[in-house]
Short mmCIF file of C-alpha atoms and ligand atoms in Angstrom, two decimals:
data_model
loop_
_atom_site.label_atom_id
_atom_site.label_comp_id
_atom_site.label_asym_id
_atom_site.label_seq_id
_atom_site.Cartn_x
_atom_site.Cartn_y
_atom_site.Cartn_z
CA UNK A 1 24.12 12.23 -1.16
CA UNK A 2 22.65 10.00 1.18
CA UNK A 3 24.31 6.26 1.36
CA UNK A 4 23.48 3.40 3.14
CA UNK A 5 25.43 0.59 5.08
CA UNK A 6 27.14 -2.13 3.57
CA UNK A 7 26.06 -5.85 3.30
CA UNK A 8 28.48 -7.88 5.55
CA UNK A 9 27.82 -11.12 3.68
CA UNK A 10 26.07 -10.81 0.02
CA UNK A 11 24.53 -14.27 -1.36
CA UNK A 12 23.63 -14.47 -5.02
CA UNK A 13 20.37 -16.23 -5.42
CA UNK A 14 21.57 -17.98 -8.15
CA UNK A 15 24.59 -19.60 -7.58
CA UNK A 16 23.64 -19.67 -3.75
CA UNK A 17 27.50 -18.69 -3.17
CA UNK A 18 28.52 -16.04 -0.95
CA UNK A 19 30.46 -13.45 -2.70
CA UNK A 20 31.79 -10.51 -2.44
CA UNK A 21 29.74 -7.80 -0.38
CA UNK A 22 29.22 -4.79 -2.62
CA UNK A 23 30.77 -1.02 -1.80
CA UNK A 24 27.36 1.69 -1.45
CA UNK A 25 28.06 3.14 -4.43
CA UNK A 26 28.01 0.10 -5.82
CA UNK A 27 24.65 -1.00 -4.27
CA UNK A 28 22.51 -1.26 -7.17
CA UNK A 29 18.71 1.18 -6.41
CA UNK A 30 15.27 -0.06 -7.15
CA UNK A 31 14.78 3.09 -8.89
CA UNK A 32 16.95 2.74 -11.53
CA UNK A 33 16.60 -0.53 -11.78
CA UNK A 34 13.49 -0.11 -12.79
CA UNK A 35 13.50 3.02 -14.80
CA UNK A 36 12.17 1.99 -18.18
CA UNK A 37 9.35 -0.72 -16.40
CA UNK A 38 7.59 1.28 -14.01
CA UNK A 39 7.82 3.91 -10.13
CA UNK A 40 9.20 1.64 -7.37
CA UNK A 41 8.37 3.36 -4.07
CA UNK A 42 7.77 2.81 -0.52
CA UNK A 43 5.39 3.11 2.59
CA UNK A 44 6.79 6.09 5.12
CA UNK A 45 6.08 5.47 8.73
CA UNK A 46 5.42 7.92 11.41
CA UNK A 47 9.03 7.20 12.44
CA UNK A 48 10.49 8.32 9.58
CA UNK A 49 8.98 11.30 9.59
CA UNK A 50 9.63 12.07 13.22
CA UNK A 51 12.95 11.94 13.05
CA UNK A 52 13.32 8.68 14.86
CA UNK A 53 14.41 6.59 11.75
CA UNK A 54 17.16 8.49 10.53
CA UNK A 55 18.50 5.56 8.59
CA UNK A 56 15.30 4.64 7.57
CA UNK A 57 14.58 7.31 5.76
CA UNK A 58 17.50 7.54 4.12
CA UNK A 59 17.11 4.06 2.09
CA UNK A 60 13.86 5.19 1.18
CA UNK A 61 15.52 8.41 -0.58
CA UNK A 62 18.52 6.64 -2.07
CA UNK A 63 16.43 3.53 -3.55
CA UNK A 64 12.76 4.83 -3.94
CA UNK A 65 10.82 7.01 -6.57
CA UNK A 66 7.87 6.73 -4.94
CA UNK A 67 6.25 7.55 -1.73
CA UNK A 68 2.90 5.82 0.18
CA UNK A 69 1.85 7.51 3.45
CA UNK A 70 2.20 4.22 5.78
CA UNK A 71 -1.08 6.60 8.12
CA UNK A 72 -0.22 10.05 8.34
CA UNK A 73 -2.90 11.40 5.95
CA UNK A 74 -5.75 8.66 7.16
CA UNK A 75 -8.89 10.91 8.63
CA UNK A 76 -7.81 9.58 11.82
CA UNK A 77 -4.63 10.96 11.66
CA UNK A 78 -5.45 14.59 9.88
CA UNK A 79 -8.85 14.85 11.28
CA UNK A 80 -8.99 13.49 14.57
CA UNK A 81 -12.06 15.51 15.93
CA UNK A 82 -15.15 17.17 13.69
CA UNK A 83 -13.62 20.83 14.27
CA UNK A 84 -9.89 19.81 14.29
CA UNK A 85 -7.42 18.80 11.71
CA UNK A 86 -3.61 18.10 12.60
CA UNK A 87 -1.40 17.74 9.35
CA UNK A 88 2.31 18.58 10.71
CA UNK A 89 3.07 14.86 9.59
CA UNK A 90 1.45 15.06 6.85
CA UNK A 91 3.48 18.06 5.45
CA UNK A 92 6.58 16.47 6.61
CA UNK A 93 5.60 13.43 4.25
CA UNK A 94 5.32 15.89 1.87
CA UNK A 95 8.24 17.74 1.68
CA UNK A 96 9.98 14.74 2.15
CA UNK A 97 8.79 13.82 -1.12
CA UNK A 98 9.07 16.82 -2.90
CA UNK A 99 12.35 17.63 -1.70
CA UNK A 100 13.65 13.56 -3.13
CA UNK A 101 11.38 14.60 -6.67
CA UNK A 102 9.41 11.61 -5.55
CA UNK A 103 6.17 10.70 -6.88
CA UNK A 104 4.17 11.66 -4.05
CA UNK A 105 1.02 9.51 -3.35
CA UNK A 106 -2.10 10.44 -1.03
CA UNK A 107 -3.65 7.71 0.91
CA UNK A 108 -6.91 7.58 2.26
CA UNK A 109 -9.83 9.75 1.86
CA UNK A 110 -13.12 7.22 2.11
CA UNK A 111 -12.48 4.28 4.24
CA UNK A 112 -13.95 1.86 7.13
CA UNK A 113 -10.82 1.55 9.06
CA UNK A 114 -8.73 4.41 10.62
CA UNK A 115 -11.56 6.63 10.52
CA UNK A 116 -12.85 8.11 14.06
CA UNK A 117 -16.16 6.88 15.47
CA UNK A 118 -17.72 10.71 15.46
CA UNK A 119 -17.88 10.34 11.24
CA UNK A 120 -20.48 7.86 11.60
CA UNK A 121 -22.38 9.65 14.67
CA UNK A 122 -24.67 12.90 15.42
CA UNK A 123 -24.76 14.77 18.42
CA UNK A 124 -26.99 12.54 20.02
CA UNK A 125 -24.90 9.50 19.12
CA UNK A 126 -27.10 8.36 16.28
CA UNK A 127 -25.98 7.89 12.99
CA UNK A 128 -26.47 10.57 10.47
CA UNK A 129 -28.51 11.39 8.05
CA UNK A 130 -27.46 10.82 4.34
CA UNK A 131 -26.80 14.39 3.57
CA UNK A 132 -24.97 15.39 6.84
CA UNK A 133 -23.07 12.29 6.05
CA UNK A 134 -22.41 13.43 2.37
CA UNK A 135 -21.44 16.78 3.17
CA UNK A 136 -18.48 15.86 6.39
CA UNK A 137 -17.19 13.40 3.58
CA UNK A 138 -16.87 16.44 1.22
CA UNK A 139 -15.96 18.87 4.02
CA UNK A 140 -13.04 16.65 4.88
CA UNK A 141 -11.97 15.21 1.19
CA UNK A 142 -11.50 18.95 0.15
CA UNK A 143 -10.08 20.21 2.77
CA UNK A 144 -7.19 17.52 2.74
CA UNK A 145 -6.78 17.36 -1.24
CA UNK A 146 -7.23 21.12 -1.19
CA UNK A 147 -4.12 21.73 0.73
CA UNK A 148 -2.15 19.56 -1.30
CA UNK A 149 -3.71 20.42 -4.25
CA UNK A 150 -0.28 20.61 -6.72
CA UNK A 151 1.65 18.86 -4.97
CA UNK A 152 0.10 15.35 -4.25
CA UNK A 153 0.13 13.51 -7.43
CA UNK A 154 -2.48 11.84 -7.10
CA UNK A 155 -5.18 9.89 -4.34
CA UNK A 156 -6.90 6.38 -3.04
CA UNK A 157 -9.76 8.05 -3.00
CA UNK A 158 -11.91 5.06 -1.89
CA UNK A 159 -10.00 2.25 0.19
CA UNK A 160 -11.79 -1.67 0.37
CA UNK A 161 -15.14 -1.00 -0.69
CA UNK A 162 -15.45 -4.49 -2.25
CA UNK A 163 -15.25 -8.34 -0.76
CA UNK A 164 -13.39 -11.27 -2.08
CA UNK A 165 -16.93 -12.65 -2.71
CA UNK A 166 -17.44 -9.89 -5.07
CA UNK A 167 -20.36 -8.28 -2.75
CA UNK A 168 -20.29 -4.54 -1.65
CA UNK A 169 -18.79 -4.17 1.64
CA UNK A 170 -21.35 -3.05 3.87
CA UNK A 171 -19.35 -0.36 5.34
CA UNK A 172 -21.10 2.99 7.14
CA UNK A 173 -20.54 4.66 4.18
CA UNK A 174 -22.40 2.36 1.96
CA UNK A 175 -24.99 1.93 4.97
CA UNK A 176 -25.74 5.77 5.49
CA UNK A 177 -25.06 7.58 2.16
CA UNK A 178 -26.21 4.72 -0.05
CA UNK A 179 -24.40 3.28 -3.31
CA UNK A 180 -23.88 6.53 -4.77
CA UNK A 181 -21.09 7.19 -1.86
CA UNK A 182 -18.49 6.21 -4.43
CA UNK A 183 -19.59 8.23 -7.22
CA UNK A 184 -19.66 11.30 -4.38
CA UNK A 185 -16.47 10.37 -3.01
CA UNK A 186 -14.51 10.62 -6.67
CA UNK A 187 -16.66 14.36 -7.51
CA UNK A 188 -15.14 15.78 -4.49
CA UNK A 189 -11.56 14.95 -4.58
CA UNK A 190 -11.75 16.17 -8.23
CA UNK A 191 -13.21 19.42 -7.40
CA UNK A 192 -10.19 19.89 -4.91
CA UNK A 193 -7.82 19.53 -7.78
CA UNK A 194 -9.01 18.79 -11.17
CA UNK A 195 -4.96 17.47 -11.88
CA UNK A 196 -4.42 15.16 -9.55
CA UNK A 197 -4.72 11.39 -10.37
CA UNK A 198 -7.51 9.73 -8.73
CA UNK A 199 -8.01 5.57 -7.97
CA UNK A 200 -9.76 2.99 -6.60
CA UNK A 201 -7.39 0.76 -4.28
CA UNK A 202 -8.11 -2.62 -2.78
CA UNK A 203 -6.99 -6.06 -1.62
CA UNK A 204 -7.29 -9.79 -2.55
CA UNK A 205 -8.38 -8.07 -5.90
CA UNK A 206 -7.05 -11.77 -7.49
CA UNK A 207 -10.22 -13.44 -6.74
CA UNK A 208 -12.37 -13.89 -10.01
CA UNK A 209 -15.59 -12.50 -8.32
CA UNK A 210 -13.82 -9.69 -6.69
CA UNK A 211 -12.33 -8.94 -10.23
CA UNK A 212 -15.63 -8.72 -11.97
CA UNK A 213 -17.28 -6.28 -9.04
CA UNK A 214 -14.27 -3.81 -9.09
CA UNK A 215 -14.10 -3.65 -12.93
CA UNK A 216 -18.03 -2.93 -13.22
CA UNK A 217 -17.76 -0.65 -10.77
CA UNK A 218 -14.67 1.47 -11.78
CA UNK A 219 -16.84 1.17 -15.44
CA UNK A 220 -19.72 1.92 -13.96
CA UNK A 221 -17.59 5.39 -11.94
CA UNK A 222 -16.14 6.82 -15.43
CA UNK A 223 -19.57 6.23 -17.60
CA UNK A 224 -20.75 8.88 -14.56
CA UNK A 225 -18.26 10.78 -15.58
CA UNK A 226 -15.96 9.89 -12.81
CA UNK A 227 -12.17 10.27 -13.18
CA UNK A 228 -10.37 7.59 -12.03
CA UNK A 229 -6.97 7.18 -13.58
CA UNK A 230 -5.61 3.52 -11.93
CA UNK A 231 -6.89 0.43 -9.75
CA UNK A 232 -4.33 -0.08 -7.22
CA UNK A 233 -3.99 -4.25 -6.28
CA UNK A 234 -2.53 -4.07 -2.70
CA UNK A 235 -0.22 -6.80 -2.97
CA UNK A 236 -0.48 -7.85 0.49
CA UNK A 237 0.68 -11.52 -0.97
CA UNK A 238 1.90 -14.60 0.45
CA UNK A 239 4.78 -17.43 -0.37
CA UNK A 240 1.97 -18.92 -2.16
CA UNK A 241 -1.20 -16.77 -2.57
CA UNK A 242 -2.23 -15.64 -4.85
CA UNK A 243 -1.59 -17.91 -8.22
CA UNK A 244 0.13 -15.44 -10.39
CA UNK A 245 -2.24 -16.09 -13.33
CA UNK A 246 -4.93 -15.31 -10.97
CA UNK A 247 -2.87 -11.77 -10.05
CA UNK A 248 -2.24 -11.00 -13.90
CA UNK A 249 -5.90 -12.19 -14.87
CA UNK A 250 -6.51 -8.70 -12.74
CA UNK A 251 -3.95 -6.99 -13.99
CA UNK A 252 -5.27 -7.23 -17.10
CA UNK A 253 -8.77 -6.63 -16.62
CA UNK A 254 -8.42 -3.29 -14.54
CA UNK A 255 -6.00 -1.82 -17.23
CA UNK A 256 -8.69 -2.23 -19.59
CA UNK A 257 -11.51 -0.90 -17.28
CA UNK A 258 -9.36 1.83 -15.52
CA UNK A 259 -6.13 2.51 -17.91
CA UNK A 260 -3.30 2.01 -15.70
CA UNK A 261 -2.70 -0.53 -12.84
CA UNK A 262 -0.69 0.26 -9.35
CA UNK A 263 0.85 -2.29 -7.09
CA UNK A 264 0.43 -0.21 -4.15
CA UNK A 265 1.74 -1.97 -1.56
CA UNK A 266 3.72 -5.46 -1.87
CA UNK A 267 4.99 -7.24 0.67
CA UNK A 268 5.25 -10.64 1.37
CA UNK A 269 3.82 -13.43 4.51
CA UNK A 270 6.25 -14.91 6.12
CA UNK A 271 4.70 -16.21 9.01
CA UNK A 272 1.37 -18.50 9.56
CA UNK A 273 -1.58 -17.02 9.64
CA UNK A 274 -3.66 -18.41 12.12
CA UNK A 275 -6.71 -17.20 10.20
CA UNK A 276 -5.82 -18.66 7.05
CA UNK A 277 -7.23 -15.77 5.17
CA UNK A 278 -5.02 -14.43 3.17
CA UNK A 279 -6.28 -10.70 3.34
CA UNK A 280 -5.30 -7.82 4.58
CA UNK A 281 -7.99 -7.22 6.62
CA UNK A 282 -6.46 -4.83 9.69
CA UNK A 283 -9.05 -5.39 11.94
CA UNK A 284 -7.80 -9.53 12.42
CA UNK A 285 -5.79 -10.26 15.74
CA UNK A 286 -4.47 -13.34 17.23
CA UNK A 287 -3.05 -13.99 20.43
CA UNK A 288 0.81 -14.34 20.33
CA UNK A 289 1.82 -18.22 21.01
CA UNK A 290 5.80 -19.15 20.10
CA UNK A 291 4.09 -21.47 16.75
CA UNK A 292 3.27 -18.74 15.46
CA UNK A 293 6.39 -16.85 15.33
CA UNK A 294 9.30 -19.35 14.32
CA UNK A 295 11.67 -17.22 13.41
CA UNK A 296 12.19 -15.06 16.30
CA UNK A 297 15.88 -15.93 16.11
CA UNK A 298 16.38 -15.32 12.23
CA UNK A 299 15.16 -16.26 8.91
CA UNK A 300 16.96 -19.42 7.67
CA UNK A 301 18.65 -19.28 4.56
CA UNK A 302 16.69 -21.78 2.57
CA UNK A 303 13.41 -19.40 3.66
CA UNK A 304 15.61 -16.44 2.04
CA UNK A 305 15.97 -17.93 -1.17
CA UNK A 306 12.61 -19.07 -0.95
CA UNK A 307 11.70 -15.55 -0.31
CA UNK A 308 13.79 -14.00 -3.33
CA UNK A 309 12.25 -16.70 -5.60
CA UNK A 310 9.07 -15.69 -5.08
CA UNK A 311 9.57 -12.04 -5.57
CA UNK A 312 11.42 -13.07 -8.57
CA UNK A 313 8.77 -15.06 -9.87
CA UNK A 314 6.19 -11.46 -8.80
CA UNK A 315 8.68 -9.10 -10.64
CA UNK A 316 8.96 -10.87 -13.79
CA UNK A 317 5.27 -10.60 -13.83
CA UNK A 318 5.02 -6.56 -13.46
CA UNK A 319 7.60 -6.44 -16.14
CA UNK A 320 5.79 -8.37 -18.50
CA UNK A 321 2.95 -5.70 -17.40
CA UNK A 322 5.05 -2.90 -17.18
CA UNK A 323 3.28 -0.74 -20.15
CA UNK A 324 -0.23 -1.19 -17.58
CA UNK A 325 2.08 -0.41 -14.26
CA UNK A 326 2.70 2.84 -13.42
CA UNK A 327 4.29 2.01 -9.51
CA UNK A 328 5.14 -0.93 -7.67
CA UNK A 329 5.36 0.31 -3.89
CA UNK A 330 6.07 -1.46 -1.14
CA UNK A 331 4.54 -1.41 2.11
CA UNK A 332 7.81 -0.68 4.28
CA UNK A 333 11.06 0.27 4.09
CA UNK A 334 12.26 -2.77 6.05
CA UNK A 335 11.57 -5.64 8.01
CA UNK A 336 11.84 -3.98 11.15
CA UNK A 337 9.42 -1.34 10.41
CA UNK A 338 6.69 -4.09 8.60
CA UNK A 339 3.39 -4.25 10.09
CA UNK A 340 3.86 -8.21 9.97
CA UNK A 341 5.48 -7.83 13.00
CA UNK A 342 2.08 -6.74 14.71
CA UNK A 343 -0.72 -7.95 11.94
CA UNK A 344 -2.64 -10.53 12.41
CA UNK A 345 -0.81 -11.51 15.61
CA UNK A 346 1.51 -8.77 17.77
CA UNK A 347 5.07 -9.19 18.73
CA UNK A 348 6.58 -11.64 15.90
CA UNK A 349 9.28 -10.86 14.02
CA UNK A 350 8.56 -10.92 10.48
CA UNK A 351 10.33 -10.72 7.32
CA UNK A 352 8.56 -9.75 4.53
CA UNK A 353 10.56 -6.83 2.76
CA UNK A 354 13.48 -6.44 0.47
CA UNK A 355 15.91 -4.97 2.79
CA UNK A 356 16.37 -6.72 6.38
CA UNK A 357 16.10 -5.25 10.28
CA UNK A 358 19.39 -3.56 9.89
CA UNK A 359 18.53 -1.85 6.36
CA UNK A 360 20.78 -4.67 4.84
CA UNK A 361 19.73 -6.05 1.52
CA UNK A 362 18.48 -9.32 0.99
CA UNK A 363 18.52 -12.42 -1.33
CA UNK A 364 15.10 -10.80 -2.15
CA UNK A 365 16.51 -7.52 -3.17
CA UNK A 366 19.30 -9.44 -5.40
CA UNK A 367 16.72 -11.14 -6.98
CA UNK A 368 14.28 -8.33 -7.46
CA UNK A 369 17.86 -6.92 -8.81
CA UNK A 370 18.16 -9.67 -11.54
CA UNK A 371 14.89 -10.00 -13.00
CA UNK A 372 15.28 -6.25 -14.41
CA UNK A 373 18.67 -7.12 -15.96
CA UNK A 374 17.01 -10.17 -17.65
CA UNK A 375 16.05 -9.56 -21.64
CA UNK A 376 12.51 -8.02 -21.35
C1 GLA B 1 -4.22 -1.38 3.93
C2 GLA B 1 -4.36 -0.37 4.30
C3 GLA B 1 -3.21 0.49 4.45
C4 GLA B 1 -2.31 -0.25 5.55
C5 GLA B 1 -2.23 -1.96 5.25
C6 GLA B 1 -1.78 -2.33 6.41
O1 GLA B 1 -3.80 -2.44 2.82
O2 GLA B 1 -4.93 0.24 2.37
O3 GLA B 1 -3.20 1.85 4.37
O4 GLA B 1 -3.68 -0.10 6.49
O5 GLA B 1 -3.83 -2.16 5.33
O6 GLA B 1 -0.99 -1.86 7.00
#
């Protein structure tokens, strides 16, 4: 069994007093704490798959019972050139999940980001025809889903098709194929592995206009015969957003439309966002300035407690809706590997997760474990 090392100081979030550090064997596990509620997952990084972060991957195995591929199954990774697939890391990802008997997510098949430019160009460099792009999509989905048939439990088939204002995102998929690109993606994925669960995944889904469109889109797709098992809410959230009443309204609406909800990429932004966007648009990028990196020397205890309180209220909401939620997945194992260190500003020191850079549990970890122990 893999063991994690001990926290040096353990702070109780309720009494704010330092208490005796827990022995490794006593460190509660998220997957056990919520075993009657939902799976608790984490995203697995390239470094972890390449053997460069052995402590991080050991902690993943110890604490979590579901995994998501941070990048290794994205189009640009597995299918960088028209005639070339590269499954080296993806194979390791799936083997890791199987070894630890985890829920294994496939993420993601059809997205506008991290998809190589050649996908949307023909030999003359012009946009491909609708039929050519559909064929490319079919071939990609069937190759990737087919490779892991019966091994990957479920797929984020389409990622981020809707805008916060409720408009469909004008991606090249939509522009070249037309609105039925969604239907086709689900059809191809289902053909490739009829037993795999299929999901729709997005961010900012607490916005009422977006909620409405996602619900309508998923209902329409299901009416057309597409398999959709759940809607994924990414959960790239902040200290003061979303309003949890809005998040709750989306959980309820999505569960009614799709059957189930997954929280797929949970983390809490702890640093100032110069764009004040409250989104997860990975193309945003601002120059590093000192005032944008206020906690480069450490995260003050007061902020640790604030983060713990925020995580506690978020987990209370999830537990309240445990009959509708199958899986809650963090976007990364510890603060050191989080994308928040390089997005939307490169080179900052971020604190969005439950484990710190030394892979020690933070007050937010204890706060989340405490929610699992509350009467519910
Ligand atoms: C989105 C995607 C993820 C990841 C995050 C940022 O949420 O779905 O795959 O790229 O952005 O790390």
